[in-house]
GROMACS .gro file of C-alpha atoms in nm:
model
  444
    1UNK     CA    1   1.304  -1.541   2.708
    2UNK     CA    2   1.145  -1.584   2.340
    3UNK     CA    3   1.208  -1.909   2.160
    4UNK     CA    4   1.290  -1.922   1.826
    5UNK     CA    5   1.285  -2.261   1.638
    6UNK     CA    6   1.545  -2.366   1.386
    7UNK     CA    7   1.512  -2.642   1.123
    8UNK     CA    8   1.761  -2.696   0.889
    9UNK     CA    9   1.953  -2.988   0.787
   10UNK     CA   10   2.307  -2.837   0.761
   11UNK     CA   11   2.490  -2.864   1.146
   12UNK     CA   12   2.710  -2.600   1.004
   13UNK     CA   13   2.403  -2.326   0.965
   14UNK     CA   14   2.193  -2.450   1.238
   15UNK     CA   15   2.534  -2.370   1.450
   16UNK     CA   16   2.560  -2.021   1.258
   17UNK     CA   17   2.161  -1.929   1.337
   18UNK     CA   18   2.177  -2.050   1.726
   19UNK     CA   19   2.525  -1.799   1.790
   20UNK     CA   20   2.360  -1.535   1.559
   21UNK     CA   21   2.032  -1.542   1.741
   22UNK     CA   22   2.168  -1.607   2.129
   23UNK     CA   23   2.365  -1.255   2.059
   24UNK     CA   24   1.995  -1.133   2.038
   25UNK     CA   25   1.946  -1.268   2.393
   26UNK     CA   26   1.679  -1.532   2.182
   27UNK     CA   27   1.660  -1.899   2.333
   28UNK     CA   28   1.648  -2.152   2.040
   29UNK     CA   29   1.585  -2.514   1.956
   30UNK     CA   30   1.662  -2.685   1.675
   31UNK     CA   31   1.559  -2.921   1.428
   32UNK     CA   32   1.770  -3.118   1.186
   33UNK     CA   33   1.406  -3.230   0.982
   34UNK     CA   34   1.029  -3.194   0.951
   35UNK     CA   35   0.946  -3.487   1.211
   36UNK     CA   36   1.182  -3.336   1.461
   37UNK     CA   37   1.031  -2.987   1.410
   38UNK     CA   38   0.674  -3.063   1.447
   39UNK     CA   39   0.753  -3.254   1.768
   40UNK     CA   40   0.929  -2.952   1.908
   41UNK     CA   41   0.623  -2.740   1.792
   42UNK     CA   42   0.393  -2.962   1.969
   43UNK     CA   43   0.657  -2.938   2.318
   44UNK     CA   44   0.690  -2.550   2.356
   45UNK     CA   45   0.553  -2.231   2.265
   46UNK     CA   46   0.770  -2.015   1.996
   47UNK     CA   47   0.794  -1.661   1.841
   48UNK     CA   48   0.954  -1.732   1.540
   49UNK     CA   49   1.043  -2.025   1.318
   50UNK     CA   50   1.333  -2.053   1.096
   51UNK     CA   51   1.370  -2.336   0.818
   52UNK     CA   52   1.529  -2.454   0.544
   53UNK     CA   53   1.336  -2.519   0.201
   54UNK     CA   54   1.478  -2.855   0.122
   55UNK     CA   55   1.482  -3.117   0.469
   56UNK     CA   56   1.579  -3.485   0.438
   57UNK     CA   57   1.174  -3.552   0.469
   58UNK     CA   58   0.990  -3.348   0.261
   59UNK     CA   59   0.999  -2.950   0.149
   60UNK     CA   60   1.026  -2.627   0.414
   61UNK     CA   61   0.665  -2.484   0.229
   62UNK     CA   62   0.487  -2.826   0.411
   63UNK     CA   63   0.632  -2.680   0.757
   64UNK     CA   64   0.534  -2.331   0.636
   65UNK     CA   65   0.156  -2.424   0.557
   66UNK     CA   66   0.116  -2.670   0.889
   67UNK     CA   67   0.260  -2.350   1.117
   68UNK     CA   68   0.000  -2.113   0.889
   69UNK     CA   69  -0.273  -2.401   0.978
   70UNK     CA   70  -0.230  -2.500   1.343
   71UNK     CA   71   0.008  -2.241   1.509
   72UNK     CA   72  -0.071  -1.915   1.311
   73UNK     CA   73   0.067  -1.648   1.545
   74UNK     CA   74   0.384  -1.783   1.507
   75UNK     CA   75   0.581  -1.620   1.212
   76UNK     CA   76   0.775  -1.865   0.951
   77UNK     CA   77   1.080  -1.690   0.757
   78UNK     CA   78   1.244  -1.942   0.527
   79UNK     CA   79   1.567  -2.015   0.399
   80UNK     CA   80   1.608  -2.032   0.005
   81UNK     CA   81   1.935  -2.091  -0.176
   82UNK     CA   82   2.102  -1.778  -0.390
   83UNK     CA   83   1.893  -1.673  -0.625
   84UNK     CA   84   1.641  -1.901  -0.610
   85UNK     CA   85   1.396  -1.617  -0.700
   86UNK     CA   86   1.105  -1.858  -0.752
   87UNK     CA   87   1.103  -2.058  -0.448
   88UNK     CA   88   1.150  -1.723  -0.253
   89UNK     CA   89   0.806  -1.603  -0.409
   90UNK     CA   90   0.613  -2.002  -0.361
   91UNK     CA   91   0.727  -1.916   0.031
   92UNK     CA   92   0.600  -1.570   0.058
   93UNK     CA   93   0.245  -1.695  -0.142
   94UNK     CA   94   0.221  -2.011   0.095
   95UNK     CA   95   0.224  -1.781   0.399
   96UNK     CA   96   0.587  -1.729   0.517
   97UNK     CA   97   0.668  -1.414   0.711
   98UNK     CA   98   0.995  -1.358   0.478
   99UNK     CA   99   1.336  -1.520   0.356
  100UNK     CA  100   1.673  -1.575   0.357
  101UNK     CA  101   1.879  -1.647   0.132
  102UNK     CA  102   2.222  -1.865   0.154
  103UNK     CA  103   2.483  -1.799   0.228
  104UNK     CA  104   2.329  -1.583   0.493
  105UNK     CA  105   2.331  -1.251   0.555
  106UNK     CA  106   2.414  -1.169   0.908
  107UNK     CA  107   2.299  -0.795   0.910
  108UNK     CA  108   1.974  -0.878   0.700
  109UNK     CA  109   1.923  -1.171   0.909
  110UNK     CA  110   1.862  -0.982   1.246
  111UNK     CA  111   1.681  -0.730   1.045
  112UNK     CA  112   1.449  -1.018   0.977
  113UNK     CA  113   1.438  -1.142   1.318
  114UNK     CA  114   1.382  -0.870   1.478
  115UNK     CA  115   1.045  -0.716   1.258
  116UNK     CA  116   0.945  -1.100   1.301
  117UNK     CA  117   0.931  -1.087   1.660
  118UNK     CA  118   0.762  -0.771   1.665
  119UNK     CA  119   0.448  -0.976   1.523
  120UNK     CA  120   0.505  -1.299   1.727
  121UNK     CA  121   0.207  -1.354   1.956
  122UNK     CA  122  -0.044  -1.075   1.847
  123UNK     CA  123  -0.375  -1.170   1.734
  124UNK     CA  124  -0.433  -1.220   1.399
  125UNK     CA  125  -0.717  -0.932   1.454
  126UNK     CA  126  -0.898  -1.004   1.114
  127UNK     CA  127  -1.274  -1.092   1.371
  128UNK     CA  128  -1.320  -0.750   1.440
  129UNK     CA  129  -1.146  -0.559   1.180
  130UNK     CA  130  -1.332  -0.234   1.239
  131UNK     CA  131  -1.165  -0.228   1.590
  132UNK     CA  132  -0.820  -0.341   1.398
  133UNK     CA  133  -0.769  -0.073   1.142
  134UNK     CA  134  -0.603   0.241   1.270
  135UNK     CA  135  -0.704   0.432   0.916
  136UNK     CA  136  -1.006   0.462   0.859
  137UNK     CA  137  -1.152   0.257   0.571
  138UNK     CA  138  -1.548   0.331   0.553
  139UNK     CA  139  -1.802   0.100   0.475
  140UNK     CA  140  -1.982  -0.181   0.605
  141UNK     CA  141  -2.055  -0.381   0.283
  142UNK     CA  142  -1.975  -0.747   0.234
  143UNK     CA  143  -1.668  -0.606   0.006
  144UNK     CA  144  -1.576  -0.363   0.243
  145UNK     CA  145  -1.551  -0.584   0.530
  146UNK     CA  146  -1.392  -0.875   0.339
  147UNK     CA  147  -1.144  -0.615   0.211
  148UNK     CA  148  -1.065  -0.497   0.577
  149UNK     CA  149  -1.005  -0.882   0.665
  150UNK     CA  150  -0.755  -0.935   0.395
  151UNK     CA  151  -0.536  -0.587   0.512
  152UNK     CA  152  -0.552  -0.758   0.858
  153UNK     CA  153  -0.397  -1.078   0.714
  154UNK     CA  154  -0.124  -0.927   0.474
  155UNK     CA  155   0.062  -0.727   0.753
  156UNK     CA  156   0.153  -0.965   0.936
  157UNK     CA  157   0.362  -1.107   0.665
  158UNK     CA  158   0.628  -0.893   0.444
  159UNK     CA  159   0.523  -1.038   0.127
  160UNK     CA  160   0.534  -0.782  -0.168
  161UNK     CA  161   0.111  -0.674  -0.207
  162UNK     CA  162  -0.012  -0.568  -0.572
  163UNK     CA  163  -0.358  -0.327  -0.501
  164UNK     CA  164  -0.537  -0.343  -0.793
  165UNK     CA  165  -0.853  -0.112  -0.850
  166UNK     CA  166  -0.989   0.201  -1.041
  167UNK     CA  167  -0.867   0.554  -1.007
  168UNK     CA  168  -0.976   0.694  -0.683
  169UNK     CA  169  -1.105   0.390  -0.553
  170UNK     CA  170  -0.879   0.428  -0.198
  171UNK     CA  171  -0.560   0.225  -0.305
  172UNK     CA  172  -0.346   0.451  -0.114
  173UNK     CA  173  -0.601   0.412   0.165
  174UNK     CA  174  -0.602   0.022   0.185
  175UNK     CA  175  -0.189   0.038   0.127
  176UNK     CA  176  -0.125   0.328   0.475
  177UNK     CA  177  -0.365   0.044   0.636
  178UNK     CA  178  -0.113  -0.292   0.574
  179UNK     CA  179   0.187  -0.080   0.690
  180UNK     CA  180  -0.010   0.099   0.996
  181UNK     CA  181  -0.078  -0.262   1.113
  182UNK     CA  182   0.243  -0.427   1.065
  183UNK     CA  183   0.567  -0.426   1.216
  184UNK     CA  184   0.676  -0.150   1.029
  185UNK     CA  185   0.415   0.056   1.134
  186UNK     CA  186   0.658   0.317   1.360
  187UNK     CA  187   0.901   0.345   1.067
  188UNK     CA  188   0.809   0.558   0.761
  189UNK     CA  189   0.539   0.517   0.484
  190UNK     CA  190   0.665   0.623   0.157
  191UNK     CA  191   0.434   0.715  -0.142
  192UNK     CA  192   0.549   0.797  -0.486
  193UNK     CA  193   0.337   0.825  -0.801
  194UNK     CA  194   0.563   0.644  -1.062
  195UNK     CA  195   0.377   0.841  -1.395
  196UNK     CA  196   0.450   1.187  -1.204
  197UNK     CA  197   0.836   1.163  -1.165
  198UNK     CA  198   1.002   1.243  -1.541
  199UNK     CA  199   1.186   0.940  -1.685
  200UNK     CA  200   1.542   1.170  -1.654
  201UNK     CA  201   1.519   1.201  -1.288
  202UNK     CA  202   1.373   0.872  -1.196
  203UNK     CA  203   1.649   0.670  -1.109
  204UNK     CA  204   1.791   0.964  -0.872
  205UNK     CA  205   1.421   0.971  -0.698
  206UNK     CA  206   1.421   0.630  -0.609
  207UNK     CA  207   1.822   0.539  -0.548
  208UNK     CA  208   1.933   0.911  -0.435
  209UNK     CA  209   2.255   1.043  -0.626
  210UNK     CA  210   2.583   1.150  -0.481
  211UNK     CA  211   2.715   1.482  -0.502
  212UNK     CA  212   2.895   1.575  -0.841
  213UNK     CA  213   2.735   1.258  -0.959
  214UNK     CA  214   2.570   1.480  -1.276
  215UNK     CA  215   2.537   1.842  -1.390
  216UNK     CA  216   2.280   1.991  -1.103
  217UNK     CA  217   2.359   1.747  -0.824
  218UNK     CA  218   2.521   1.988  -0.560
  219UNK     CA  219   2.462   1.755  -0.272
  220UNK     CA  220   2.385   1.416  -0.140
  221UNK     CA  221   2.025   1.277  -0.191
  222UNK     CA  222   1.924   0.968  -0.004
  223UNK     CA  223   1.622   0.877  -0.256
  224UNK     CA  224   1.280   0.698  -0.206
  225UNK     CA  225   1.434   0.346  -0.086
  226UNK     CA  226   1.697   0.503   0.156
  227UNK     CA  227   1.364   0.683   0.278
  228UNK     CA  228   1.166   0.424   0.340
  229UNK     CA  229   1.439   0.239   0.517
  230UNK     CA  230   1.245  -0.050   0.777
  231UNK     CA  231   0.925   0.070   0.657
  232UNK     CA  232   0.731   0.071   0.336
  233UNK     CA  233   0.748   0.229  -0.032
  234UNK     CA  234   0.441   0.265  -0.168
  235UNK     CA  235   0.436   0.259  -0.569
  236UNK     CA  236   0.153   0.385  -0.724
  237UNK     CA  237   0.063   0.345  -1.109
  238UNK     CA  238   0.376   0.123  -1.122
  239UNK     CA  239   0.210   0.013  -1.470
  240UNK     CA  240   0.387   0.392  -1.582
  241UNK     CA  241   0.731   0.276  -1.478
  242UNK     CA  242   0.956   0.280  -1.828
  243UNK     CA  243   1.163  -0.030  -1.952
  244UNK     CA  244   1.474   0.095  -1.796
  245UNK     CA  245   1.323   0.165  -1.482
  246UNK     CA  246   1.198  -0.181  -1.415
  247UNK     CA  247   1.487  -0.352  -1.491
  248UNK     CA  248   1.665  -0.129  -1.187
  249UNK     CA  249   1.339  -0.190  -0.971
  250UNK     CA  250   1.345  -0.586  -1.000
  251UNK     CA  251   1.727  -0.573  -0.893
  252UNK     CA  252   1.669  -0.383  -0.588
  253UNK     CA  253   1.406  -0.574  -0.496
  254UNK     CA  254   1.567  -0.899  -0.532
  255UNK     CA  255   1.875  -0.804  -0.413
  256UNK     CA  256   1.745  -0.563  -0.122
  257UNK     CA  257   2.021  -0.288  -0.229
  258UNK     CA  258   2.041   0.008  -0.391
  259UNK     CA  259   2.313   0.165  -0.558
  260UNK     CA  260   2.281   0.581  -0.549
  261UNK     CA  261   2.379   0.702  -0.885
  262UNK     CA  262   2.756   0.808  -0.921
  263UNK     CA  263   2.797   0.549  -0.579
  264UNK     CA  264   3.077   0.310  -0.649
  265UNK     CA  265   2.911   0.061  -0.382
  266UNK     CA  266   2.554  -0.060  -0.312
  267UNK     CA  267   2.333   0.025   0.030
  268UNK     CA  268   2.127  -0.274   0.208
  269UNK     CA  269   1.771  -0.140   0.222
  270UNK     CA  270   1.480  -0.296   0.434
  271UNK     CA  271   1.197  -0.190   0.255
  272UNK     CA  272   0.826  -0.385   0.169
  273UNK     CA  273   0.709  -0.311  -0.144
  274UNK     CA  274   0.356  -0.224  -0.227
  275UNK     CA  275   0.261  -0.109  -0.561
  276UNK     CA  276  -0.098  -0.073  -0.708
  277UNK     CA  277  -0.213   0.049  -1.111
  278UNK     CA  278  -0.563   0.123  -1.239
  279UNK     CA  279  -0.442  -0.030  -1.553
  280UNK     CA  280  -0.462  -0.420  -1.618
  281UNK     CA  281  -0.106  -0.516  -1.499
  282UNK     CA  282  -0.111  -0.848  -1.712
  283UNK     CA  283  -0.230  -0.678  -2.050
  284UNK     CA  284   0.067  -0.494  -2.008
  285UNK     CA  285   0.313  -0.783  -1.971
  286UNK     CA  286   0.140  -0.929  -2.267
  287UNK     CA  287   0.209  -0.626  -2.497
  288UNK     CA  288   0.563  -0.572  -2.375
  289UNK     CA  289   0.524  -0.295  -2.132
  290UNK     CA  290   0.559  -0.443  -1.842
  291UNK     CA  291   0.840  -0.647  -1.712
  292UNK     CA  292   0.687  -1.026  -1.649
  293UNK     CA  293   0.972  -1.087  -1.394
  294UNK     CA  294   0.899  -0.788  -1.197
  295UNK     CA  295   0.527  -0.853  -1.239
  296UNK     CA  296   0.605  -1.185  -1.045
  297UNK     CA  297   0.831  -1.037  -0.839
  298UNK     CA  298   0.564  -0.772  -0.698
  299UNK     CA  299   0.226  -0.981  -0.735
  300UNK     CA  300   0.320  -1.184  -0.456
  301UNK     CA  301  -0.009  -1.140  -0.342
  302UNK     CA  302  -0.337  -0.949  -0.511
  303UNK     CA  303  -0.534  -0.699  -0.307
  304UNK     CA  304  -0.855  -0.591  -0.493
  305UNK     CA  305  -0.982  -0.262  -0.379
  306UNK     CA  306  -1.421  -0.290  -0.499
  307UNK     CA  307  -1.514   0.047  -0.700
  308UNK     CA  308  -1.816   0.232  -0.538
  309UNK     CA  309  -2.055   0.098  -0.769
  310UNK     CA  310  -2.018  -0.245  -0.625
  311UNK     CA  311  -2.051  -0.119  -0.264
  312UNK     CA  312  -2.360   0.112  -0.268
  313UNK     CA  313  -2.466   0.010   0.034
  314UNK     CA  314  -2.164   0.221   0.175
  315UNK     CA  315  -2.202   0.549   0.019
  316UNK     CA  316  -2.428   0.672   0.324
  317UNK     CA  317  -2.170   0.647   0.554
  318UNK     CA  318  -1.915   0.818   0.355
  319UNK     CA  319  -2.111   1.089   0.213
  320UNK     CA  320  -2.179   1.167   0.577
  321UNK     CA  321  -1.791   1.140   0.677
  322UNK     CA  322  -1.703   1.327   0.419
  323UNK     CA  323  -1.934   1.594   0.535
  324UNK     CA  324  -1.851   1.628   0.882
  325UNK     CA  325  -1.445   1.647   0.792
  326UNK     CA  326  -1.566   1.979   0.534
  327UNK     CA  327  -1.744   2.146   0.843
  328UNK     CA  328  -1.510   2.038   1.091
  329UNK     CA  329  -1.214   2.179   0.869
  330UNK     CA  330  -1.484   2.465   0.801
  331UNK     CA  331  -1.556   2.484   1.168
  332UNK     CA  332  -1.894   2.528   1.023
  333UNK     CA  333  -2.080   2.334   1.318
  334UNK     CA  334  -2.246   1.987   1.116
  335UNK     CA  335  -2.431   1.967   0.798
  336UNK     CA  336  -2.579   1.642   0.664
  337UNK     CA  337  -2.759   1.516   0.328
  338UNK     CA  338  -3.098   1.429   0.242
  339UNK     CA  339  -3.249   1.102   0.166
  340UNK     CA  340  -3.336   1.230  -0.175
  341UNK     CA  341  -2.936   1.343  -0.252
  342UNK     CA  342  -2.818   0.990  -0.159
  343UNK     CA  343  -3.082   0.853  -0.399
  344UNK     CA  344  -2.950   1.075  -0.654
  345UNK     CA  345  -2.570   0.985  -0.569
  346UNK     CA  346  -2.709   0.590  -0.535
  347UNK     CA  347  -2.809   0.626  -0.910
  348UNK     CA  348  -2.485   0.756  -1.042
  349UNK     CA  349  -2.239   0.523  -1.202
  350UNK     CA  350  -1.911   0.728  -1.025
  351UNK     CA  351  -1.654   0.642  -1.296
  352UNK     CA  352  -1.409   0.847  -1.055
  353UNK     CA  353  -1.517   0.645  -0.747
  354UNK     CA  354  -1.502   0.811  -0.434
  355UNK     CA  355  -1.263   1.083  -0.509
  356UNK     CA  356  -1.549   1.188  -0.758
  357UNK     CA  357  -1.767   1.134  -0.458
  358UNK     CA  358  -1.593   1.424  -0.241
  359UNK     CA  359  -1.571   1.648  -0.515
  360UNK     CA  360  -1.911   1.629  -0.576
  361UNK     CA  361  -1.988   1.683  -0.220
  362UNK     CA  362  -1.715   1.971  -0.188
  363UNK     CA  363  -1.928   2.124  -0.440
  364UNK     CA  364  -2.271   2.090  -0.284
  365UNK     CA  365  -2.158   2.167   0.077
  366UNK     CA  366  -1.987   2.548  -0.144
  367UNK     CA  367  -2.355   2.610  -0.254
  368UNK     CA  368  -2.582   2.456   0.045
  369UNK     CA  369  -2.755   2.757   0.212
  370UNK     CA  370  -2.921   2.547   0.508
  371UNK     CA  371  -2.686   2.279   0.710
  372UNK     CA  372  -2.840   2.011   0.447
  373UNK     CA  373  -2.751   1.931   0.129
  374UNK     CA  374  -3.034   1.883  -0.097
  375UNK     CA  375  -3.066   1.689  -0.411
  376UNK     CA  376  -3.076   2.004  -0.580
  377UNK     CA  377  -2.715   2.086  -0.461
  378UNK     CA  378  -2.589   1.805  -0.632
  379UNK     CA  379  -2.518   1.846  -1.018
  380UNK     CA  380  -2.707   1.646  -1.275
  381UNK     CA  381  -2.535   1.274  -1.281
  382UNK     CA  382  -2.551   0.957  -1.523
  383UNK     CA  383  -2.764   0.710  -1.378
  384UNK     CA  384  -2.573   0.384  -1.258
  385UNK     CA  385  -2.636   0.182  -1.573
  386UNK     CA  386  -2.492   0.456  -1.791
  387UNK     CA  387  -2.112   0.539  -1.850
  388UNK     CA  388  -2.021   0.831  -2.090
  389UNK     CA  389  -2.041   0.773  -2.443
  390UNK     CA  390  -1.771   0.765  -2.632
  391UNK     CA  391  -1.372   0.816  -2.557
  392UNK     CA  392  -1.388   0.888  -2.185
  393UNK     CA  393  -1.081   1.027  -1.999
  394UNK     CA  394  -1.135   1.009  -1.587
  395UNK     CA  395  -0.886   1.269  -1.518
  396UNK     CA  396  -1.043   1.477  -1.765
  397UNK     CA  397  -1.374   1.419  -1.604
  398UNK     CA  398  -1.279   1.518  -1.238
  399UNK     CA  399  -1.070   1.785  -1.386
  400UNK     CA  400  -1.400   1.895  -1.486
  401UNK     CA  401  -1.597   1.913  -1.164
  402UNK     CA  402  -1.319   2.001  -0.945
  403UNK     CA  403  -1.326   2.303  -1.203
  404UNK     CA  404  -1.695   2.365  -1.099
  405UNK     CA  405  -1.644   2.313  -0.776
  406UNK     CA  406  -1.382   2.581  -0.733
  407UNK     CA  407  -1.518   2.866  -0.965
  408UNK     CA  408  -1.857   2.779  -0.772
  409UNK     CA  409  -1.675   2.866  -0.450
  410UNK     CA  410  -1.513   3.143  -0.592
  411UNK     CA  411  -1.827   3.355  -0.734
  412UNK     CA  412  -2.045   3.241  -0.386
  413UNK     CA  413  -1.767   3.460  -0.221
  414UNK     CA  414  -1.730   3.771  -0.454
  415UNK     CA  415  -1.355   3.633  -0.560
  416UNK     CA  416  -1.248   3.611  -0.221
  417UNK     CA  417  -0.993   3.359  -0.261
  418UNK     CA  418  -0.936   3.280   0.126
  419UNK     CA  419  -1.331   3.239   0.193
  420UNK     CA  420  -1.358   3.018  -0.108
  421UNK     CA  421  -1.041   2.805   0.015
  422UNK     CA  422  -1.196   2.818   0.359
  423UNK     CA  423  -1.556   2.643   0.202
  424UNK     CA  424  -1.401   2.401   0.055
  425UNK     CA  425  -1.216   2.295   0.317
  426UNK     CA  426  -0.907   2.335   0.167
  427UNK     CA  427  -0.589   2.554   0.273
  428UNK     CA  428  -0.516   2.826   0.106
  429UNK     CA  429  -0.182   2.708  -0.040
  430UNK     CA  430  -0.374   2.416  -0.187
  431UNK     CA  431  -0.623   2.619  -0.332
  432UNK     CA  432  -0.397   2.891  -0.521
  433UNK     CA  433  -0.237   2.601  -0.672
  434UNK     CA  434  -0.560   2.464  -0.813
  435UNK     CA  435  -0.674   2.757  -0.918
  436UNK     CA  436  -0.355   2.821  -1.121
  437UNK     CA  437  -0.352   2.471  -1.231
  438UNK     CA  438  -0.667   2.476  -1.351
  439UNK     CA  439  -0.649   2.822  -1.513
  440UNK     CA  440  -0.924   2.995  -1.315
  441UNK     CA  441  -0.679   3.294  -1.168
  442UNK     CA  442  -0.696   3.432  -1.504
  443UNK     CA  443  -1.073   3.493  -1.517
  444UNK     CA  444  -1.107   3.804  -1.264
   0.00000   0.00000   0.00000
């Protein structure tokens, strides 16, 4: 039977946790203070550990950081009082799995438990993390692998994580890896693009609405949160969120509820936040942007995804990835690229990182007549020292050679808009909106 340990000073809530937890079928000890809990530590062999923040002999975060040192398999969740935001956050930073607050919440509690257990005893798997990973994160630079460590680390706690990086720099990527390797990993993945959803509707996206609730709203909608319930919402470009917004954002965070618009009550979710921005997060708190309690609130813990220009070493490997999934999607047999392209894409300063990097090769691998791509399939690039000269928009810029890309496609096949879908490796759904999008069903 699995062992959970209790410390907390209070007979009253050690009493409430042991009859909570023994309905779980879970054996527990407990521990009225810090001496008494490291001597049961050192007696038996547990899957959880529950404790208060404040003990007669010193503060819960010591007992947090000694299980993190000596007994790391073994998840902490803590137990702050209401409201107590900031001790909450020094828990979650110091290494605890999650919290509680007081007075305790029976429902959220075994929600707690339960996720917490599902972590209890499984290796911490950060030795071999190319083994660990069940998405695929490419690379075998020092950044790369140091990057794959820390994913390994963060999901086995349920800490908020802010990715910070550049635009098409795999954000996305490194966030689908923390939740593939945590305990949420069989319940959904939610992704939303905060600048994409219009300010009007935003609060019905991520709360749901009832029906009636406003002019259009002809049936329930569960929203983003209700979606992600037990796994994890993915905000991207959260820097986009409006003032309004954030102020709704931080509650449900805090409070782990929602209330649908035109609801009369709030819904407990279970959801782990983890948001990411191109943009510098604390310039925007500065200027007045950005909320700075819901900048604390979701920068629990910083994940820094490198741009490709600091991992060079890598772009080998994912050229040729990126390759093989075109011609496997192409069913084109294999291609692969010449020493002399990779020099050329070595040299270039990819301001659009490696989603510039597969539009580029989408391109080449559209005009390649052999089954290798040749420097001279590549369009002319910037060296790495050089960025573009004066204002410089990176949308604008891919815009611009997914453009090429497609029209490329599209005059190698006579107009044949399912053969030029087909060499780019794209469906043809996909590609009739891009085409439309970008204006080029107009020009034939």
């Amino acid at each position: 039977m699995q062992k959970v340990l209790i410390v907390d000073d209070e007979p009253d809530i050690r009493e409430l946790l042991e009859i909570t937890l023994g309905r779980m079928d879970l054996k527990t000890s407990s521990a009225a203070d810090l001496e008494s809990a490291r001597r049961l530590l050192k007696q038996d062999d547990f899957y959880l550990c529950l404790t208060d923040m404040r003990l007669p002999d010193g503060n819960g975060l010591e007992l947090v950081r000694e299980i993190q040192d000596n007994y790391p398999h073994i998840p902490v969740a803590v137990i702050t009082a209401h409201g107590s935001t900031e001790t909450a956050i020094d828990a979650l930073k110091s290494g605890a799995f999650d919290f509680v607050s007081k007075p305790v919440d029976l429902m959220k509690l075994r929600t707690l438990v339960s996720s917490a257990l599902k972590l209890s005893h499984e290796p911490a798997r950060v030795e071999n993390p190319d083994e660990a990973l069940p998405i695929n994160i490419d690379g075998q630079s020092r950044q790369i692998t140091l990057l794959k460590k820390q994913i390994s680390k963060l999901a086995r706690s349920q800490a908020p994580v802010f990715i910070s990086g550049e635009s098409g720099s795999g954000k996305e990527l490194a966030a689908r890896a923390i939740h593939s390797l945590g305990p949420r990993k069989d319940r959904e993945f939610v992704a939303v693009n905060c600048g994409a959803v219009p300010s009007e509707l935003m609060e019905s996206e991520f709360f749901g609405h009832t029906k009636g609730s406003f002019t259009g709203a002809d049936k329930n909608k569960i929203g983003l949160f209700k979606a992600a319930d037990g796994g994890s919402l993915f905000l991207d470009e959260i820097a986009d969120l409006p003032l309004h917004m954030q102020v709704k954002l931080l509650r449900a965070i805090q409070e782990k509820s929602i209330r649908p618009v035109g609801s009369q009550s709030e819904i407990p979710v279970d959801v782990r936040i983890i948001s990411a921005t191109h943009k510098n997060l604390a310039d925007s708190v500065r200027s007045g942007d950005f909320r700075q309690d819901l900048f604390y609130r979701i920068n629990v813990i910083e994940l820094e995804v490198p741009s490709l220009r600091e991992r060079k070493m890598d772009i080998p490997i994912l050229a040729q990835n990126i390759l093989n999934r075109l011609a496997r999607d192409d069913q084109n047999g294999s291609i692969s690229i010449s020493q002399q392209a990779l020099e050329k894409l070595e040299n270039y300063s990819f301001p659009g990182n490696i989603r510039e990097l597969e539009n580029l090769l989408q391109r080449a691998y559209a005009l390649c007549e052999g089954d290798v791509i040749e420097d001279i399939d590549l369009p002319a690039t910037q060296t790495a020292t050089e960025l573009p000269s004066g204002d410089f928009s990176l949308e604008d810029h891919l815009e611009n050679i997914e453009r090429s890309a497609i029209k490329n496609a599209l005059e190698a096949t006579r107009w044949n808009k399912t053969a030029a879908a087909k060499k780019l490796g794209m469906s043809f759904r996909s590609f009739r909106y891009r085409i439309k999008k970008l204006g080029l069903d107009k020009q034939n």
